[in-house]
């Protein structure tokens, strides 16, 4: 199998593109896909300060690496969830990358430890508030990522969601006709109101397999294991279904998600309309100041329930 571009020996075949690449040409392909995502969605420019949400996994570390190599000003934030045996290993992967690769670019790593700030690890907090662990985790991570982005004056927050993630999320939203979520399932969401950071997903044109290959080929050490708290998550089922479809018909995921984005572009509300909706429904949380539609934000509500729990 030879590289489609340079005709040397290929290291990776991409059926959805009917192509195969050597290491150098694959890296060029990955850079091009991320560059096209950034430009087409008007995510950010070379002068913007970017905060990357990193977990120690392949997607977020690959994103940080790609942005730095493309010449962007990208720092990162790692949230230590306090999952025994898992969080420390994932933190070590992030710190190793930060010290050996990111630091020479002048990039820095922010660390947030849930046990120190929220008072307990994510599993214990979920038990205190009687909510699923993934739901509790999502609330805390969204809050802390947005908080650091705002407090540290970053222009945009970037997450490592890839094509598999977005296609699976879209499938779930369509199956349950969650129209509010569908309206905002874009790779780029504006900073619609004071207190919200702009949020982008520069990896939406690359798959999990491609990002794993990028890390292996470029010597990026990442945690391979799935988060133990994610076992049984419905998203994993959606990914499995889409993977079976992809095997039988390469390109299914990109046709599904990219087709959705194209239809949204043609008929979706404009950015100004989305901003107007948020401005009409959101107000500062009286406890922390972050935007919310409720009396208090979901994070402050969660923390209040945790502190009031008898188990504490």
PDB file of C-alpha atoms in Angstrom:
ATOM      1  CA  UNK A   1       0.000   0.000   0.000  1.00  0.00           C
ATOM      2  CA  UNK A   2       1.562   3.260  -1.160  1.00  0.00           C
ATOM      3  CA  UNK A   3       0.870   6.825  -0.071  1.00  0.00           C
ATOM      4  CA  UNK A   4      -1.757   8.477  -2.257  1.00  0.00           C
ATOM      5  CA  UNK A   5       0.227  11.730  -2.350  1.00  0.00           C
ATOM      6  CA  UNK A   6       3.941  10.886  -2.497  1.00  0.00           C
ATOM      7  CA  UNK A   7       3.805   7.180  -3.509  1.00  0.00           C
ATOM      8  CA  UNK A   8       6.147   6.047  -0.726  1.00  0.00           C
ATOM      9  CA  UNK A   9       5.088   3.279   1.679  1.00  0.00           C
ATOM     10  CA  UNK A  10       1.842   4.208   3.478  1.00  0.00           C
ATOM     11  CA  UNK A  11       1.332   3.738   7.225  1.00  0.00           C
ATOM     12  CA  UNK A  12      -2.406   4.395   7.385  1.00  0.00           C
ATOM     13  CA  UNK A  13      -5.378   3.761   5.120  1.00  0.00           C
ATOM     14  CA  UNK A  14      -8.407   6.076   5.270  1.00  0.00           C
ATOM     15  CA  UNK A  15     -11.345   4.345   3.543  1.00  0.00           C
ATOM     16  CA  UNK A  16     -13.680   7.350   3.945  1.00  0.00           C
ATOM     17  CA  UNK A  17     -11.302   9.399   1.787  1.00  0.00           C
ATOM     18  CA  UNK A  18     -10.306   6.451  -0.428  1.00  0.00           C
ATOM     19  CA  UNK A  19      -6.709   7.322   0.424  1.00  0.00           C
ATOM     20  CA  UNK A  20      -3.599   6.088   2.226  1.00  0.00           C
ATOM     21  CA  UNK A  21      -0.785   8.195   3.679  1.00  0.00           C
ATOM     22  CA  UNK A  22       2.787   7.972   4.872  1.00  0.00           C
ATOM     23  CA  UNK A  23       3.615   9.694   8.168  1.00  0.00           C
ATOM     24  CA  UNK A  24       4.509  13.090   6.685  1.00  0.00           C
ATOM     25  CA  UNK A  25       1.546  13.198   4.328  1.00  0.00           C
ATOM     26  CA  UNK A  26      -0.817  12.076   7.090  1.00  0.00           C
ATOM     27  CA  UNK A  27       0.441  14.881   9.329  1.00  0.00           C
ATOM     28  CA  UNK A  28      -0.160  17.320   6.465  1.00  0.00           C
ATOM     29  CA  UNK A  29      -3.665  15.857   6.077  1.00  0.00           C
ATOM     30  CA  UNK A  30      -4.407  16.301   9.824  1.00  0.00           C
ATOM     31  CA  UNK A  31      -3.077  19.877   9.800  1.00  0.00           C
ATOM     32  CA  UNK A  32      -5.162  20.657   6.730  1.00  0.00           C
ATOM     33  CA  UNK A  33      -8.365  19.232   8.242  1.00  0.00           C
ATOM     34  CA  UNK A  34      -7.953  21.280  11.425  1.00  0.00           C
ATOM     35  CA  UNK A  35      -7.035  24.397   9.436  1.00  0.00           C
ATOM     36  CA  UNK A  36     -10.130  23.988   7.257  1.00  0.00           C
ATOM     37  CA  UNK A  37     -12.308  23.529  10.349  1.00  0.00           C
ATOM     38  CA  UNK A  38     -10.928  26.704  11.930  1.00  0.00           C
ATOM     39  CA  UNK A  39     -11.357  28.797   8.780  1.00  0.00           C
ATOM     40  CA  UNK A  40     -14.758  27.500   7.692  1.00  0.00           C
ATOM     41  CA  UNK A  41     -16.294  28.019  11.142  1.00  0.00           C
ATOM     42  CA  UNK A  42     -14.379  31.267  11.838  1.00  0.00           C
ATOM     43  CA  UNK A  43     -13.208  29.827  15.154  1.00  0.00           C
ATOM     44  CA  UNK A  44     -10.227  32.054  15.966  1.00  0.00           C
ATOM     45  CA  UNK A  45      -7.179  33.816  14.548  1.00  0.00           C
ATOM     46  CA  UNK A  46      -3.440  33.747  15.168  1.00  0.00           C
ATOM     47  CA  UNK A  47      -3.662  36.659  17.609  1.00  0.00           C
ATOM     48  CA  UNK A  48      -6.339  35.025  19.794  1.00  0.00           C
ATOM     49  CA  UNK A  49      -5.523  33.339  23.104  1.00  0.00           C
ATOM     50  CA  UNK A  50      -6.920  29.802  23.175  1.00  0.00           C
ATOM     51  CA  UNK A  51      -7.625  27.623  26.203  1.00  0.00           C
ATOM     52  CA  UNK A  52      -7.641  23.900  25.354  1.00  0.00           C
ATOM     53  CA  UNK A  53      -9.559  21.541  27.642  1.00  0.00           C
ATOM     54  CA  UNK A  54      -7.253  18.537  28.087  1.00  0.00           C
ATOM     55  CA  UNK A  55      -7.988  15.187  29.714  1.00  0.00           C
ATOM     56  CA  UNK A  56      -4.872  13.135  28.993  1.00  0.00           C
ATOM     57  CA  UNK A  57      -6.618  11.274  26.178  1.00  0.00           C
ATOM     58  CA  UNK A  58      -5.641  11.181  22.511  1.00  0.00           C
ATOM     59  CA  UNK A  59      -8.131  13.770  21.271  1.00  0.00           C
ATOM     60  CA  UNK A  60      -7.335  16.652  23.598  1.00  0.00           C
ATOM     61  CA  UNK A  61      -3.559  16.134  23.504  1.00  0.00           C
ATOM     62  CA  UNK A  62      -3.640  15.847  19.713  1.00  0.00           C
ATOM     63  CA  UNK A  63      -5.657  19.080  19.583  1.00  0.00           C
ATOM     64  CA  UNK A  64      -3.148  20.933  21.758  1.00  0.00           C
ATOM     65  CA  UNK A  65      -0.307  19.591  19.603  1.00  0.00           C
ATOM     66  CA  UNK A  66      -1.993  20.512  16.323  1.00  0.00           C
ATOM     67  CA  UNK A  67      -2.809  24.053  17.427  1.00  0.00           C
ATOM     68  CA  UNK A  68       0.735  24.680  18.641  1.00  0.00           C
ATOM     69  CA  UNK A  69       2.255  23.318  15.426  1.00  0.00           C
ATOM     70  CA  UNK A  70      -0.139  25.421  13.360  1.00  0.00           C
ATOM     71  CA  UNK A  71       1.181  28.511  15.121  1.00  0.00           C
ATOM     72  CA  UNK A  72      -1.669  29.324  17.508  1.00  0.00           C
ATOM     73  CA  UNK A  73      -1.344  30.642  21.068  1.00  0.00           C
ATOM     74  CA  UNK A  74      -2.762  27.700  22.982  1.00  0.00           C
ATOM     75  CA  UNK A  75      -2.602  27.025  26.711  1.00  0.00           C
ATOM     76  CA  UNK A  76      -4.465  24.165  28.408  1.00  0.00           C
ATOM     77  CA  UNK A  77      -6.570  23.344  31.455  1.00  0.00           C
ATOM     78  CA  UNK A  78      -6.698  19.920  33.104  1.00  0.00           C
ATOM     79  CA  UNK A  79      -9.436  19.134  35.619  1.00  0.00           C
ATOM     80  CA  UNK A  80      -8.416  16.362  38.028  1.00  0.00           C
ATOM     81  CA  UNK A  81     -11.645  14.538  38.890  1.00  0.00           C
ATOM     82  CA  UNK A  82     -10.189  12.423  41.679  1.00  0.00           C
ATOM     83  CA  UNK A  83     -11.019   9.050  40.098  1.00  0.00           C
ATOM     84  CA  UNK A  84      -8.834   6.502  41.948  1.00  0.00           C
ATOM     85  CA  UNK A  85      -6.116   5.005  39.745  1.00  0.00           C
ATOM     86  CA  UNK A  86      -7.271   6.906  36.675  1.00  0.00           C
ATOM     87  CA  UNK A  87      -7.064  10.638  37.311  1.00  0.00           C
ATOM     88  CA  UNK A  88      -3.455  10.614  38.477  1.00  0.00           C
ATOM     89  CA  UNK A  89      -2.363   8.631  35.411  1.00  0.00           C
ATOM     90  CA  UNK A  90      -4.200  10.968  33.057  1.00  0.00           C
ATOM     91  CA  UNK A  91      -2.751  13.996  34.878  1.00  0.00           C
ATOM     92  CA  UNK A  92       0.743  12.549  34.448  1.00  0.00           C
ATOM     93  CA  UNK A  93       0.206  12.223  30.677  1.00  0.00           C
ATOM     94  CA  UNK A  94      -0.904  15.861  30.474  1.00  0.00           C
ATOM     95  CA  UNK A  95       1.977  17.158  32.572  1.00  0.00           C
ATOM     96  CA  UNK A  96       4.504  15.135  30.568  1.00  0.00           C
ATOM     97  CA  UNK A  97       3.222  16.644  27.322  1.00  0.00           C
ATOM     98  CA  UNK A  98       3.110  20.136  28.847  1.00  0.00           C
ATOM     99  CA  UNK A  99       6.717  19.930  30.038  1.00  0.00           C
ATOM    100  CA  UNK A 100       8.303  18.192  27.052  1.00  0.00           C
ATOM    101  CA  UNK A 101       6.360  19.584  24.066  1.00  0.00           C
ATOM    102  CA  UNK A 102       4.166  22.554  24.989  1.00  0.00           C
ATOM    103  CA  UNK A 103       6.595  24.479  27.200  1.00  0.00           C
ATOM    104  CA  UNK A 104       9.113  25.157  24.380  1.00  0.00           C
ATOM    105  CA  UNK A 105       6.252  26.863  22.503  1.00  0.00           C
ATOM    106  CA  UNK A 106       5.690  29.125  25.509  1.00  0.00           C
ATOM    107  CA  UNK A 107       2.408  27.362  26.347  1.00  0.00           C
ATOM    108  CA  UNK A 108       1.340  26.755  29.929  1.00  0.00           C
ATOM    109  CA  UNK A 109      -0.875  24.286  31.741  1.00  0.00           C
ATOM    110  CA  UNK A 110      -3.559  25.223  34.285  1.00  0.00           C
ATOM    111  CA  UNK A 111      -4.558  22.573  36.830  1.00  0.00           C
ATOM    112  CA  UNK A 112      -7.823  22.314  38.751  1.00  0.00           C
ATOM    113  CA  UNK A 113      -8.316  19.620  41.398  1.00  0.00           C
ATOM    114  CA  UNK A 114     -11.941  18.759  42.178  1.00  0.00           C
ATOM    115  CA  UNK A 115     -11.162  17.221  45.580  1.00  0.00           C
ATOM    116  CA  UNK A 116      -9.528  20.466  46.719  1.00  0.00           C
ATOM    117  CA  UNK A 117     -12.061  22.948  45.359  1.00  0.00           C
ATOM    118  CA  UNK A 118     -15.328  20.998  45.398  1.00  0.00           C
ATOM    119  CA  UNK A 119     -14.428  19.028  48.529  1.00  0.00           C
ATOM    120  CA  UNK A 120     -14.630  15.466  47.176  1.00  0.00           C
ATOM    121  CA  UNK A 121     -13.874  13.373  44.121  1.00  0.00           C
ATOM    122  CA  UNK A 122     -16.390  13.163  41.296  1.00  0.00           C
ATOM    123  CA  UNK A 123     -17.778   9.740  42.323  1.00  0.00           C
ATOM    124  CA  UNK A 124     -18.371  10.880  45.900  1.00  0.00           C
ATOM    125  CA  UNK A 125     -19.976  14.148  44.749  1.00  0.00           C
ATOM    126  CA  UNK A 126     -22.340  12.260  42.451  1.00  0.00           C
ATOM    127  CA  UNK A 127     -23.401  10.043  45.339  1.00  0.00           C
ATOM    128  CA  UNK A 128     -23.966  13.063  47.596  1.00  0.00           C
ATOM    129  CA  UNK A 129     -26.280  14.791  45.106  1.00  0.00           C
ATOM    130  CA  UNK A 130     -27.911  11.567  43.831  1.00  0.00           C
ATOM    131  CA  UNK A 131     -27.049  12.255  40.200  1.00  0.00           C
ATOM    132  CA  UNK A 132     -25.292  10.106  37.557  1.00  0.00           C
ATOM    133  CA  UNK A 133     -21.521  10.488  37.684  1.00  0.00           C
ATOM    134  CA  UNK A 134     -21.249  11.626  34.055  1.00  0.00           C
ATOM    135  CA  UNK A 135     -23.871  14.323  34.619  1.00  0.00           C
ATOM    136  CA  UNK A 136     -22.069  15.595  37.721  1.00  0.00           C
ATOM    137  CA  UNK A 137     -18.745  15.512  35.885  1.00  0.00           C
ATOM    138  CA  UNK A 138     -20.152  17.455  32.937  1.00  0.00           C
ATOM    139  CA  UNK A 139     -21.560  20.163  35.199  1.00  0.00           C
ATOM    140  CA  UNK A 140     -18.260  20.655  37.008  1.00  0.00           C
ATOM    141  CA  UNK A 141     -16.037  20.559  33.927  1.00  0.00           C
ATOM    142  CA  UNK A 142     -18.213  22.959  31.913  1.00  0.00           C
ATOM    143  CA  UNK A 143     -18.234  25.375  34.844  1.00  0.00           C
ATOM    144  CA  UNK A 144     -14.502  25.243  35.527  1.00  0.00           C
ATOM    145  CA  UNK A 145     -13.468  25.436  31.856  1.00  0.00           C
ATOM    146  CA  UNK A 146     -15.650  28.479  31.341  1.00  0.00           C
ATOM    147  CA  UNK A 147     -14.517  30.055  34.628  1.00  0.00           C
ATOM    148  CA  UNK A 148     -10.820  29.788  33.802  1.00  0.00           C
ATOM    149  CA  UNK A 149     -11.355  31.013  30.240  1.00  0.00           C
ATOM    150  CA  UNK A 150     -13.171  34.111  31.494  1.00  0.00           C
ATOM    151  CA  UNK A 151     -10.977  34.841  34.515  1.00  0.00           C
ATOM    152  CA  UNK A 152      -7.742  34.402  32.545  1.00  0.00           C
ATOM    153  CA  UNK A 153      -8.994  36.490  29.584  1.00  0.00           C
ATOM    154  CA  UNK A 154      -8.844  33.782  26.912  1.00  0.00           C
ATOM    155  CA  UNK A 155     -10.598  34.634  23.663  1.00  0.00           C
ATOM    156  CA  UNK A 156     -11.888  31.119  23.030  1.00  0.00           C
ATOM    157  CA  UNK A 157     -12.137  27.692  24.651  1.00  0.00           C
ATOM    158  CA  UNK A 158     -11.363  24.639  22.493  1.00  0.00           C
ATOM    159  CA  UNK A 159     -12.379  21.045  23.202  1.00  0.00           C
ATOM    160  CA  UNK A 160     -11.200  17.813  21.590  1.00  0.00           C
ATOM    161  CA  UNK A 161     -14.566  16.581  20.318  1.00  0.00           C
ATOM    162  CA  UNK A 162     -13.977  14.621  17.103  1.00  0.00           C
ATOM    163  CA  UNK A 163     -16.158  13.447  14.226  1.00  0.00           C
ATOM    164  CA  UNK A 164     -17.154  10.258  16.092  1.00  0.00           C
ATOM    165  CA  UNK A 165     -18.204  12.293  19.140  1.00  0.00           C
ATOM    166  CA  UNK A 166     -20.276  14.752  17.162  1.00  0.00           C
ATOM    167  CA  UNK A 167     -21.921  12.110  14.967  1.00  0.00           C
ATOM    168  CA  UNK A 168     -22.861  10.057  18.045  1.00  0.00           C
ATOM    169  CA  UNK A 169     -24.214  13.121  19.809  1.00  0.00           C
ATOM    170  CA  UNK A 170     -26.211  14.056  16.723  1.00  0.00           C
ATOM    171  CA  UNK A 171     -27.669  10.561  16.503  1.00  0.00           C
ATOM    172  CA  UNK A 172     -28.769  10.737  20.138  1.00  0.00           C
ATOM    173  CA  UNK A 173     -30.289  14.189  19.705  1.00  0.00           C
ATOM    174  CA  UNK A 174     -32.176  13.120  16.575  1.00  0.00           C
ATOM    175  CA  UNK A 175     -33.452   9.893  18.144  1.00  0.00           C
ATOM    176  CA  UNK A 176     -34.885  11.886  21.056  1.00  0.00           C
ATOM    177  CA  UNK A 177     -35.755  14.979  18.978  1.00  0.00           C
ATOM    178  CA  UNK A 178     -33.919  17.282  21.353  1.00  0.00           C
ATOM    179  CA  UNK A 179     -34.368  20.371  19.220  1.00  0.00           C
ATOM    180  CA  UNK A 180     -32.742  22.793  21.671  1.00  0.00           C
ATOM    181  CA  UNK A 181     -29.569  20.699  21.591  1.00  0.00           C
ATOM    182  CA  UNK A 182     -29.726  20.306  17.810  1.00  0.00           C
ATOM    183  CA  UNK A 183     -29.881  24.058  17.362  1.00  0.00           C
ATOM    184  CA  UNK A 184     -26.624  24.488  19.243  1.00  0.00           C
ATOM    185  CA  UNK A 185     -24.750  21.425  17.971  1.00  0.00           C
ATOM    186  CA  UNK A 186     -22.279  23.497  16.035  1.00  0.00           C
ATOM    187  CA  UNK A 187     -18.463  23.283  16.030  1.00  0.00           C
ATOM    188  CA  UNK A 188     -18.407  26.969  16.972  1.00  0.00           C
ATOM    189  CA  UNK A 189     -20.647  28.687  19.533  1.00  0.00           C
ATOM    190  CA  UNK A 190     -20.328  32.440  20.091  1.00  0.00           C
ATOM    191  CA  UNK A 191     -19.678  34.191  23.383  1.00  0.00           C
ATOM    192  CA  UNK A 192     -23.323  35.189  23.360  1.00  0.00           C
ATOM    193  CA  UNK A 193     -23.351  37.005  26.690  1.00  0.00           C
ATOM    194  CA  UNK A 194     -20.886  38.381  29.230  1.00  0.00           C
ATOM    195  CA  UNK A 195     -19.616  35.506  31.352  1.00  0.00           C
ATOM    196  CA  UNK A 196     -19.638  32.923  28.557  1.00  0.00           C
ATOM    197  CA  UNK A 197     -16.485  32.073  26.600  1.00  0.00           C
ATOM    198  CA  UNK A 198     -16.646  31.291  22.903  1.00  0.00           C
ATOM    199  CA  UNK A 199     -16.505  27.489  22.474  1.00  0.00           C
ATOM    200  CA  UNK A 200     -15.054  25.646  19.470  1.00  0.00           C
ATOM    201  CA  UNK A 201     -14.351  22.064  18.318  1.00  0.00           C
ATOM    202  CA  UNK A 202     -11.491  22.157  15.784  1.00  0.00           C
ATOM    203  CA  UNK A 203     -11.308  18.338  15.471  1.00  0.00           C
ATOM    204  CA  UNK A 204     -14.778  17.755  14.059  1.00  0.00           C
ATOM    205  CA  UNK A 205     -13.325  16.805  10.658  1.00  0.00           C
ATOM    206  CA  UNK A 206     -11.107  14.027  12.111  1.00  0.00           C
ATOM    207  CA  UNK A 207     -12.111  10.621  13.514  1.00  0.00           C
ATOM    208  CA  UNK A 208     -11.030   8.881  16.721  1.00  0.00           C
ATOM    209  CA  UNK A 209      -8.946   6.421  14.716  1.00  0.00           C
ATOM    210  CA  UNK A 210      -7.187   9.222  12.847  1.00  0.00           C
ATOM    211  CA  UNK A 211      -6.396  11.063  16.070  1.00  0.00           C
ATOM    212  CA  UNK A 212      -5.055   7.903  17.698  1.00  0.00           C
ATOM    213  CA  UNK A 213      -2.828   7.426  14.642  1.00  0.00           C
ATOM    214  CA  UNK A 214      -1.674  11.059  14.888  1.00  0.00           C
ATOM    215  CA  UNK A 215      -0.620  10.544  18.507  1.00  0.00           C
ATOM    216  CA  UNK A 216       1.199   7.262  17.791  1.00  0.00           C
ATOM    217  CA  UNK A 217       3.013   8.635  14.738  1.00  0.00           C
ATOM    218  CA  UNK A 218       4.082  11.778  16.599  1.00  0.00           C
ATOM    219  CA  UNK A 219       5.098  10.125  19.855  1.00  0.00           C
ATOM    220  CA  UNK A 220       2.337  11.689  21.973  1.00  0.00           C
ATOM    221  CA  UNK A 221       1.875   9.559  25.090  1.00  0.00           C
ATOM    222  CA  UNK A 222      -1.809   9.445  26.059  1.00  0.00           C
ATOM    223  CA  UNK A 223      -4.011   7.445  28.402  1.00  0.00           C
ATOM    224  CA  UNK A 224      -5.579   4.643  26.384  1.00  0.00           C
ATOM    225  CA  UNK A 225      -8.237   3.492  28.853  1.00  0.00           C
ATOM    226  CA  UNK A 226     -11.745   4.908  28.702  1.00  0.00           C
ATOM    227  CA  UNK A 227     -12.852   6.753  31.812  1.00  0.00           C
ATOM    228  CA  UNK A 228     -14.169   4.039  34.187  1.00  0.00           C
ATOM    229  CA  UNK A 229     -17.118   6.292  35.055  1.00  0.00           C
ATOM    230  CA  UNK A 230     -18.297   6.250  31.413  1.00  0.00           C
ATOM    231  CA  UNK A 231     -19.158   2.536  31.340  1.00  0.00           C
ATOM    232  CA  UNK A 232     -22.710   2.062  30.129  1.00  0.00           C
ATOM    233  CA  UNK A 233     -22.999   5.579  28.705  1.00  0.00           C
ATOM    234  CA  UNK A 234     -25.540   5.772  25.883  1.00  0.00           C
ATOM    235  CA  UNK A 235     -23.037   7.646  23.706  1.00  0.00           C
ATOM    236  CA  UNK A 236     -20.845   4.530  23.531  1.00  0.00           C
ATOM    237  CA  UNK A 237     -23.788   2.582  22.102  1.00  0.00           C
ATOM    238  CA  UNK A 238     -24.376   5.269  19.451  1.00  0.00           C
ATOM    239  CA  UNK A 239     -20.687   5.131  18.521  1.00  0.00           C
ATOM    240  CA  UNK A 240     -20.853   1.356  18.177  1.00  0.00           C
ATOM    241  CA  UNK A 241     -23.845   1.613  15.837  1.00  0.00           C
ATOM    242  CA  UNK A 242     -22.136   4.271  13.717  1.00  0.00           C
ATOM    243  CA  UNK A 243     -18.932   2.227  13.588  1.00  0.00           C
ATOM    244  CA  UNK A 244     -20.849  -0.716  12.144  1.00  0.00           C
ATOM    245  CA  UNK A 245     -22.388   1.547   9.532  1.00  0.00           C
ATOM    246  CA  UNK A 246     -18.978   3.054   8.778  1.00  0.00           C
ATOM    247  CA  UNK A 247     -17.482  -0.397   8.198  1.00  0.00           C
ATOM    248  CA  UNK A 248     -20.158  -1.264   5.666  1.00  0.00           C
ATOM    249  CA  UNK A 249     -20.238   2.208   4.087  1.00  0.00           C
ATOM    250  CA  UNK A 250     -17.087   4.314   4.638  1.00  0.00           C
ATOM    251  CA  UNK A 251     -17.870   7.991   5.009  1.00  0.00           C
ATOM    252  CA  UNK A 252     -21.209   7.489   6.786  1.00  0.00           C
ATOM    253  CA  UNK A 253     -20.204   9.543   9.833  1.00  0.00           C
ATOM    254  CA  UNK A 254     -18.973  12.525   7.855  1.00  0.00           C
ATOM    255  CA  UNK A 255     -21.970  12.456   5.516  1.00  0.00           C
ATOM    256  CA  UNK A 256     -24.270  12.365   8.538  1.00  0.00           C
ATOM    257  CA  UNK A 257     -22.656  15.135  10.588  1.00  0.00           C
ATOM    258  CA  UNK A 258     -21.339  17.360   7.792  1.00  0.00           C
ATOM    259  CA  UNK A 259     -24.687  17.072   6.024  1.00  0.00           C
ATOM    260  CA  UNK A 260     -26.404  18.234   9.211  1.00  0.00           C
ATOM    261  CA  UNK A 261     -24.057  21.222   9.464  1.00  0.00           C
ATOM    262  CA  UNK A 262     -24.719  22.187   5.855  1.00  0.00           C
ATOM    263  CA  UNK A 263     -28.478  22.100   6.399  1.00  0.00           C
ATOM    264  CA  UNK A 264     -28.120  24.078   9.606  1.00  0.00           C
ATOM    265  CA  UNK A 265     -26.028  26.665   7.762  1.00  0.00           C
ATOM    266  CA  UNK A 266     -28.788  27.146   5.210  1.00  0.00           C
ATOM    267  CA  UNK A 267     -31.745  27.324   7.564  1.00  0.00           C
ATOM    268  CA  UNK A 268     -30.436  27.876  11.105  1.00  0.00           C
ATOM    269  CA  UNK A 269     -30.878  31.150  12.972  1.00  0.00           C
ATOM    270  CA  UNK A 270     -28.055  33.606  12.528  1.00  0.00           C
ATOM    271  CA  UNK A 271     -25.418  34.077  15.220  1.00  0.00           C
ATOM    272  CA  UNK A 272     -27.090  37.345  16.181  1.00  0.00           C
ATOM    273  CA  UNK A 273     -30.406  35.524  16.700  1.00  0.00           C
ATOM    274  CA  UNK A 274     -28.746  32.915  18.912  1.00  0.00           C
ATOM    275  CA  UNK A 275     -27.104  35.715  20.867  1.00  0.00           C
ATOM    276  CA  UNK A 276     -30.431  37.506  21.250  1.00  0.00           C
ATOM    277  CA  UNK A 277     -32.052  34.315  22.555  1.00  0.00           C
ATOM    278  CA  UNK A 278     -29.332  33.845  25.140  1.00  0.00           C
ATOM    279  CA  UNK A 279     -29.489  37.471  26.200  1.00  0.00           C
ATOM    280  CA  UNK A 280     -33.241  37.168  26.675  1.00  0.00           C
ATOM    281  CA  UNK A 281     -33.082  33.966  28.752  1.00  0.00           C
ATOM    282  CA  UNK A 282     -29.791  34.172  30.666  1.00  0.00           C
ATOM    283  CA  UNK A 283     -28.832  36.236  33.675  1.00  0.00           C
ATOM    284  CA  UNK A 284     -25.901  36.174  36.123  1.00  0.00           C
ATOM    285  CA  UNK A 285     -26.044  33.556  38.875  1.00  0.00           C
ATOM    286  CA  UNK A 286     -26.426  35.473  42.177  1.00  0.00           C
ATOM    287  CA  UNK A 287     -23.889  33.136  43.802  1.00  0.00           C
ATOM    288  CA  UNK A 288     -21.030  32.967  41.281  1.00  0.00           C
ATOM    289  CA  UNK A 289     -21.937  35.354  38.468  1.00  0.00           C
ATOM    290  CA  UNK A 290     -21.868  32.848  35.614  1.00  0.00           C
ATOM    291  CA  UNK A 291     -24.830  32.983  33.178  1.00  0.00           C
ATOM    292  CA  UNK A 292     -27.828  30.769  33.957  1.00  0.00           C
ATOM    293  CA  UNK A 293     -31.502  30.406  33.134  1.00  0.00           C
ATOM    294  CA  UNK A 294     -32.433  29.338  36.682  1.00  0.00           C
ATOM    295  CA  UNK A 295     -32.513  31.028  40.045  1.00  0.00           C
ATOM    296  CA  UNK A 296     -28.926  29.844  40.515  1.00  0.00           C
ATOM    297  CA  UNK A 297     -26.622  28.048  38.062  1.00  0.00           C
ATOM    298  CA  UNK A 298     -26.460  24.250  37.902  1.00  0.00           C
ATOM    299  CA  UNK A 299     -22.956  24.210  39.416  1.00  0.00           C
ATOM    300  CA  UNK A 300     -23.914  26.275  42.464  1.00  0.00           C
ATOM    301  CA  UNK A 301     -27.077  24.223  42.858  1.00  0.00           C
ATOM    302  CA  UNK A 302     -25.009  21.034  42.745  1.00  0.00           C
ATOM    303  CA  UNK A 303     -22.526  22.333  45.316  1.00  0.00           C
ATOM    304  CA  UNK A 304     -25.334  23.494  47.631  1.00  0.00           C
ATOM    305  CA  UNK A 305     -26.927  20.026  47.504  1.00  0.00           C
ATOM    306  CA  UNK A 306     -23.562  18.370  48.171  1.00  0.00           C
ATOM    307  CA  UNK A 307     -22.922  20.551  51.233  1.00  0.00           C
ATOM    308  CA  UNK A 308     -26.433  19.931  52.546  1.00  0.00           C
ATOM    309  CA  UNK A 309     -26.233  16.141  52.099  1.00  0.00           C
ATOM    310  CA  UNK A 310     -26.421  14.200  55.406  1.00  0.00           C
ATOM    311  CA  UNK A 311     -23.705  11.864  54.082  1.00  0.00           C
ATOM    312  CA  UNK A 312     -21.267  14.753  54.365  1.00  0.00           C
TER     313      UNK A 312
END
